[in-house]
């Protein structure tokens, strides 16, 4: 049950240095010049929760001159709008290209409503609600909601605040219960999402962490089933007793929290230790251009 | 779910061809259930393209219910959680479908958090 505290702590402490600056196309809309904003951010958090707006606030007009609506902030990287529902670490692993600091542009016009969901006026509440529903969905996949159902609203709040305020102990006090094995059984199925691109359809399927004959299933087996082009089988064998071994196919990268995770890692362990705060295991699978 | 074809006098060979699943591999069967004050739909069972998103389904149901512009439709699964609006119906069916269909609750106000 997520017993390796050292791993949990390392994952929690994962950070990315980011440089935020106003996009070239919006410079003329600014009320004054503003230097870029440099910040070290937790991989596990979400873009709207960062104090970026605060830094640029005095330079941003309150209303958008094109439609007289309140100015809506959004983020882009190399002209790709960044979805706020995806944890920052996952966004970076998808498009950041290994360069640091990661340079993100802040946009204050032309909100791409076809690509991004609006945050509305209660930004933190919108992000919180999205987060909690992901936690509930993951809980349903693991235990059919048996644990989640018994959490009080106060405990949801503690989970959220733990993430938002970077309080590892507060967060894990509640999250440990969500990582429980009910009746010593592995999870009913593992909450995971395979991302191949920010705006691509992500893959989320039913996958058991243990086979009928009690063998732990691996990351390689999961990818073989749902993203077969990204893995190759190491040993061609029909012997059902030999657990098939896989490695990442040439020209592909598979990352979890920025780590190129070994293909033989059991999915049950990954779910408990390398999930994001919302209890989903985010698996980034990208093709490297040759 | 079987789509009605209305034909009365098809030949045996036509019938045997139709023995294949009536829902094509690109569509999945969805059953819509209202929550709280949300109006009940005349028809609850539909075949939905598995590439449609939750956002698309919300708007589609909103249209069917003839709601006002400022009203909303929120979708829930298992009476427990609201799936993300960018999630695809195909994923939901694969994860949460039972007996070859996906049951989705729809509400006009937040129902379960």
Short mmCIF file of N, CA, C and O in Angstrom, two decimals, chain A residues 171-237:
data_model
loop_
_atom_site.label_atom_id
_atom_site.label_comp_id
_atom_site.label_asym_id
_atom_site.label_seq_id
_atom_site.Cartn_x
_atom_site.Cartn_y
_atom_site.Cartn_z
N UNK A 171 -1.40 15.54 2.67
CA UNK A 171 -1.94 14.88 1.48
C UNK A 171 -1.96 13.37 1.66
O UNK A 171 -2.98 12.72 1.46
N UNK A 172 -0.81 12.81 2.07
CA UNK A 172 -0.70 11.36 2.12
C UNK A 172 -1.45 10.72 3.28
O UNK A 172 -1.80 9.54 3.23
N UNK A 173 -1.77 11.53 4.29
CA UNK A 173 -2.59 11.00 5.39
C UNK A 173 -3.92 10.48 4.82
O UNK A 173 -4.41 9.42 5.20
N UNK A 174 -4.48 11.23 3.87
CA UNK A 174 -5.72 10.81 3.24
C UNK A 174 -5.45 9.86 2.07
O UNK A 174 -6.12 8.85 1.90
N UNK A 175 -4.44 10.18 1.28
CA UNK A 175 -4.20 9.41 0.06
C UNK A 175 -3.83 7.95 0.33
O UNK A 175 -4.11 7.07 -0.47
N UNK A 176 -3.22 7.70 1.52
CA UNK A 176 -2.88 6.32 1.86
C UNK A 176 -4.11 5.42 1.86
O UNK A 176 -4.07 4.27 1.49
N UNK A 177 -5.22 6.00 2.31
CA UNK A 177 -6.46 5.20 2.34
C UNK A 177 -6.91 4.87 0.92
O UNK A 177 -7.44 3.80 0.67
N UNK A 178 -6.68 5.79 -0.01
CA UNK A 178 -7.08 5.56 -1.39
C UNK A 178 -6.17 4.54 -2.08
O UNK A 178 -6.52 4.00 -3.12
N UNK A 179 -4.99 4.29 -1.47
CA UNK A 179 -4.06 3.33 -2.04
C UNK A 179 -4.23 1.94 -1.41
O UNK A 179 -3.51 1.01 -1.75
N UNK A 180 -5.19 1.82 -0.49
CA UNK A 180 -5.41 0.58 0.24
C UNK A 180 -5.73 -0.60 -0.67
O UNK A 180 -6.35 -0.44 -1.72
N UNK A 181 -5.35 -1.80 -0.17
CA UNK A 181 -5.81 -3.03 -0.81
C UNK A 181 -7.00 -3.50 0.02
O UNK A 181 -6.86 -3.77 1.19
N UNK A 182 -8.13 -3.64 -0.60
CA UNK A 182 -9.30 -4.11 0.16
C UNK A 182 -9.25 -5.63 0.18
O UNK A 182 -9.08 -6.26 -0.86
N UNK A 183 -9.37 -6.21 1.37
CA UNK A 183 -9.28 -7.67 1.52
C UNK A 183 -8.00 -8.22 0.93
O UNK A 183 -7.99 -9.31 0.34
N UNK A 184 -6.92 -7.46 1.06
CA UNK A 184 -5.61 -7.90 0.56
C UNK A 184 -5.57 -8.22 -0.92
O UNK A 184 -4.65 -8.90 -1.38
N UNK A 185 -6.54 -7.75 -1.66
CA UNK A 185 -6.56 -8.01 -3.10
C UNK A 185 -5.94 -6.83 -3.85
O UNK A 185 -5.98 -5.70 -3.37
N UNK A 186 -5.36 -7.09 -5.02
CA UNK A 186 -4.90 -5.95 -5.82
C UNK A 186 -6.11 -5.16 -6.32
O UNK A 186 -7.25 -5.60 -6.14
N UNK A 187 -5.87 -4.02 -6.93
CA UNK A 187 -6.98 -3.19 -7.40
C UNK A 187 -7.80 -3.93 -8.46
O UNK A 187 -7.29 -4.74 -9.21
N UNK A 188 -9.06 -3.59 -8.50
CA UNK A 188 -9.97 -4.17 -9.50
C UNK A 188 -9.45 -3.89 -10.90
O UNK A 188 -9.40 -4.76 -11.76
N UNK A 189 -9.09 -2.65 -11.14
CA UNK A 189 -8.35 -2.30 -12.35
C UNK A 189 -7.54 -1.04 -12.03
O UNK A 189 -7.78 -0.40 -11.02
N UNK A 190 -6.58 -0.75 -12.88
CA UNK A 190 -5.64 0.33 -12.57
C UNK A 190 -6.01 1.63 -13.28
O UNK A 190 -6.19 1.63 -14.49
N UNK A 191 -6.14 2.73 -12.52
CA UNK A 191 -6.44 4.01 -13.18
C UNK A 191 -5.20 4.55 -13.90
O UNK A 191 -4.24 4.94 -13.24
N UNK A 192 -5.22 4.52 -15.23
CA UNK A 192 -4.09 5.06 -15.97
C UNK A 192 -4.60 5.83 -17.18
O UNK A 192 -5.73 5.63 -17.64
N UNK A 193 -3.79 6.73 -17.68
CA UNK A 193 -4.09 7.43 -18.94
C UNK A 193 -2.80 7.51 -19.73
O UNK A 193 -1.78 7.99 -19.23
N UNK A 194 -2.83 7.02 -20.95
CA UNK A 194 -1.67 7.11 -21.84
C UNK A 194 -1.86 8.35 -22.69
O UNK A 194 -2.85 8.49 -23.41
N UNK A 195 -0.91 9.27 -22.58
CA UNK A 195 -0.95 10.49 -23.38
C UNK A 195 0.10 10.43 -24.46
O UNK A 195 1.27 10.10 -24.20
N UNK A 196 -0.31 10.77 -25.69
CA UNK A 196 0.66 10.81 -26.79
C UNK A 196 0.85 12.25 -27.30
O UNK A 196 1.79 12.54 -28.02
N UNK A 197 -0.06 13.12 -26.90
CA UNK A 197 0.02 14.52 -27.31
C UNK A 197 -1.01 15.29 -26.50
O UNK A 197 -1.98 14.71 -26.04
N UNK A 198 -0.80 16.59 -26.33
CA UNK A 198 -1.69 17.36 -25.46
C UNK A 198 -3.13 17.35 -25.96
O UNK A 198 -4.07 17.28 -25.17
N UNK A 199 -3.31 17.42 -27.27
CA UNK A 199 -4.67 17.49 -27.81
C UNK A 199 -5.11 16.19 -28.46
O UNK A 199 -6.18 16.12 -29.05
N UNK A 200 -4.28 15.14 -28.33
CA UNK A 200 -4.70 13.83 -28.84
C UNK A 200 -5.67 13.21 -27.86
O UNK A 200 -5.64 13.50 -26.67
N UNK A 201 -6.46 12.29 -28.36
CA UNK A 201 -7.31 11.50 -27.48
C UNK A 201 -6.40 10.66 -26.58
O UNK A 201 -5.46 10.05 -27.05
N UNK A 202 -6.65 10.67 -25.26
CA UNK A 202 -5.82 9.84 -24.39
C UNK A 202 -6.47 8.47 -24.24
O UNK A 202 -7.66 8.29 -24.50
N UNK A 203 -5.64 7.51 -23.87
CA UNK A 203 -6.10 6.12 -23.79
C UNK A 203 -6.33 5.78 -22.33
O UNK A 203 -5.44 5.90 -21.49
N UNK A 204 -7.53 5.34 -22.01
CA UNK A 204 -7.87 4.90 -20.66
C UNK A 204 -8.73 3.66 -20.81
O UNK A 204 -9.83 3.74 -21.39
N UNK A 205 -8.23 2.54 -20.34
CA UNK A 205 -8.93 1.27 -20.54
C UNK A 205 -8.95 0.45 -19.26
O UNK A 205 -8.27 0.78 -18.28
N UNK A 206 -9.68 -0.66 -19.32
CA UNK A 206 -9.77 -1.58 -18.19
C UNK A 206 -8.56 -2.51 -18.22
O UNK A 206 -8.39 -3.25 -19.18
N UNK A 207 -7.72 -2.47 -17.18
CA UNK A 207 -6.53 -3.31 -17.16
C UNK A 207 -6.27 -3.78 -15.74
O UNK A 207 -6.16 -2.97 -14.82
N UNK A 208 -6.17 -5.10 -15.57
CA UNK A 208 -6.00 -5.66 -14.23
C UNK A 208 -4.53 -5.69 -13.84
O UNK A 208 -3.68 -6.05 -14.65
N UNK A 209 -4.21 -5.37 -12.58
CA UNK A 209 -2.82 -5.39 -12.14
C UNK A 209 -2.30 -6.81 -11.87
O UNK A 209 -1.11 -7.00 -11.65
N UNK A 210 -3.22 -7.79 -11.90
CA UNK A 210 -2.81 -9.16 -11.64
C UNK A 210 -3.61 -10.10 -12.54
O UNK A 210 -4.80 -9.90 -12.75
N UNK A 211 -2.91 -11.13 -13.06
CA UNK A 211 -3.61 -12.09 -13.92
C UNK A 211 -4.38 -13.09 -13.07
O UNK A 211 -4.26 -13.10 -11.85
N UNK A 212 -5.19 -13.93 -13.76
CA UNK A 212 -5.98 -14.95 -13.07
C UNK A 212 -5.10 -15.85 -12.22
O UNK A 212 -5.47 -16.25 -11.14
N UNK A 213 -3.88 -16.18 -12.75
CA UNK A 213 -3.00 -17.05 -11.98
C UNK A 213 -2.01 -16.25 -11.14
O UNK A 213 -0.87 -16.64 -10.92
N UNK A 214 -2.47 -15.10 -10.68
CA UNK A 214 -1.77 -14.32 -9.67
C UNK A 214 -0.38 -13.82 -10.03
O UNK A 214 0.50 -13.73 -9.18
N UNK A 215 -0.19 -13.51 -11.32
CA UNK A 215 1.08 -12.90 -11.71
C UNK A 215 0.84 -11.40 -11.86
O UNK A 215 -0.18 -10.98 -12.42
N UNK A 216 1.79 -10.61 -11.37
CA UNK A 216 1.65 -9.17 -11.49
C UNK A 216 1.87 -8.74 -12.94
O UNK A 216 2.85 -9.14 -13.57
N UNK A 217 0.95 -7.93 -13.45
CA UNK A 217 1.12 -7.45 -14.83
C UNK A 217 2.08 -6.27 -14.84
O UNK A 217 2.23 -5.57 -13.83
N UNK A 218 2.71 -6.06 -15.98
CA UNK A 218 3.78 -5.05 -16.06
C UNK A 218 3.40 -3.89 -16.99
O UNK A 218 2.46 -3.98 -17.77
N UNK A 219 4.23 -2.85 -16.91
CA UNK A 219 4.05 -1.68 -17.78
C UNK A 219 4.17 -2.10 -19.24
O UNK A 219 3.39 -1.67 -20.09
N UNK A 220 5.13 -3.00 -19.52
CA UNK A 220 5.32 -3.48 -20.88
C UNK A 220 4.08 -4.17 -21.42
O UNK A 220 3.67 -3.96 -22.56
N UNK A 221 3.45 -4.99 -20.57
CA UNK A 221 2.25 -5.71 -20.99
C UNK A 221 1.10 -4.75 -21.25
O UNK A 221 0.32 -4.92 -22.18
N UNK A 222 1.00 -3.72 -20.42
CA UNK A 222 -0.06 -2.73 -20.60
C UNK A 222 0.12 -2.00 -21.93
O UNK A 222 -0.83 -1.83 -22.70
N UNK A 223 1.36 -1.60 -22.20
CA UNK A 223 1.62 -0.88 -23.45
C UNK A 223 1.44 -1.79 -24.66
O UNK A 223 0.92 -1.35 -25.69
N UNK A 224 1.81 -3.05 -24.51
CA UNK A 224 1.64 -4.01 -25.62
C UNK A 224 0.16 -4.08 -25.99
O UNK A 224 -0.21 -4.16 -27.15
N UNK A 225 -0.69 -4.03 -24.97
CA UNK A 225 -2.12 -4.16 -25.22
C UNK A 225 -2.72 -2.88 -25.82
O UNK A 225 -3.57 -2.95 -26.70
N UNK A 226 -2.27 -1.72 -25.33
CA UNK A 226 -2.96 -0.50 -25.74
C UNK A 226 -2.17 0.45 -26.61
O UNK A 226 -2.73 1.38 -27.19
N UNK A 227 -0.84 0.26 -26.72
CA UNK A 227 -0.02 1.12 -27.59
C UNK A 227 1.11 0.25 -28.13
O UNK A 227 2.29 0.52 -27.88
N UNK A 228 0.76 -0.82 -28.87
CA UNK A 228 1.74 -1.84 -29.24
C UNK A 228 2.92 -1.34 -30.07
O UNK A 228 4.01 -1.92 -29.98
N UNK A 229 2.73 -0.27 -30.83
CA UNK A 229 3.84 0.21 -31.67
C UNK A 229 5.00 0.77 -30.84
O UNK A 229 6.12 0.93 -31.34
N UNK A 230 4.75 1.04 -29.54
CA UNK A 230 5.79 1.64 -28.70
C UNK A 230 6.68 0.62 -27.99
O UNK A 230 7.66 0.99 -27.35
N UNK A 231 6.32 -0.68 -28.09
CA UNK A 231 7.12 -1.70 -27.40
C UNK A 231 7.47 -2.85 -28.34
O UNK A 231 6.77 -3.09 -29.32
N UNK A 232 8.57 -3.55 -28.01
CA UNK A 232 8.90 -4.78 -28.73
C UNK A 232 9.06 -5.89 -27.71
O UNK A 232 9.55 -5.65 -26.60
N UNK A 233 8.66 -7.10 -28.11
CA UNK A 233 8.77 -8.24 -27.23
C UNK A 233 10.22 -8.71 -27.27
O UNK A 233 10.80 -8.83 -28.35
N UNK A 234 10.80 -8.98 -26.07
CA UNK A 234 12.21 -9.37 -26.03
C UNK A 234 12.43 -10.82 -26.41
O UNK A 234 13.41 -11.19 -26.99
N UNK A 235 11.45 -11.66 -26.02
CA UNK A 235 11.61 -13.08 -26.28
C UNK A 235 10.35 -13.61 -26.90
O UNK A 235 9.31 -13.57 -26.26
N UNK A 236 10.42 -14.06 -28.14
CA UNK A 236 9.24 -14.64 -28.76
C UNK A 236 9.00 -15.98 -28.10
O UNK A 236 9.80 -16.89 -28.21
N UNK A 237 7.91 -16.12 -27.37
CA UNK A 237 7.65 -17.41 -26.72
C UNK A 237 6.16 -17.66 -26.61
O UNK A 237 5.39 -16.74 -26.38
#
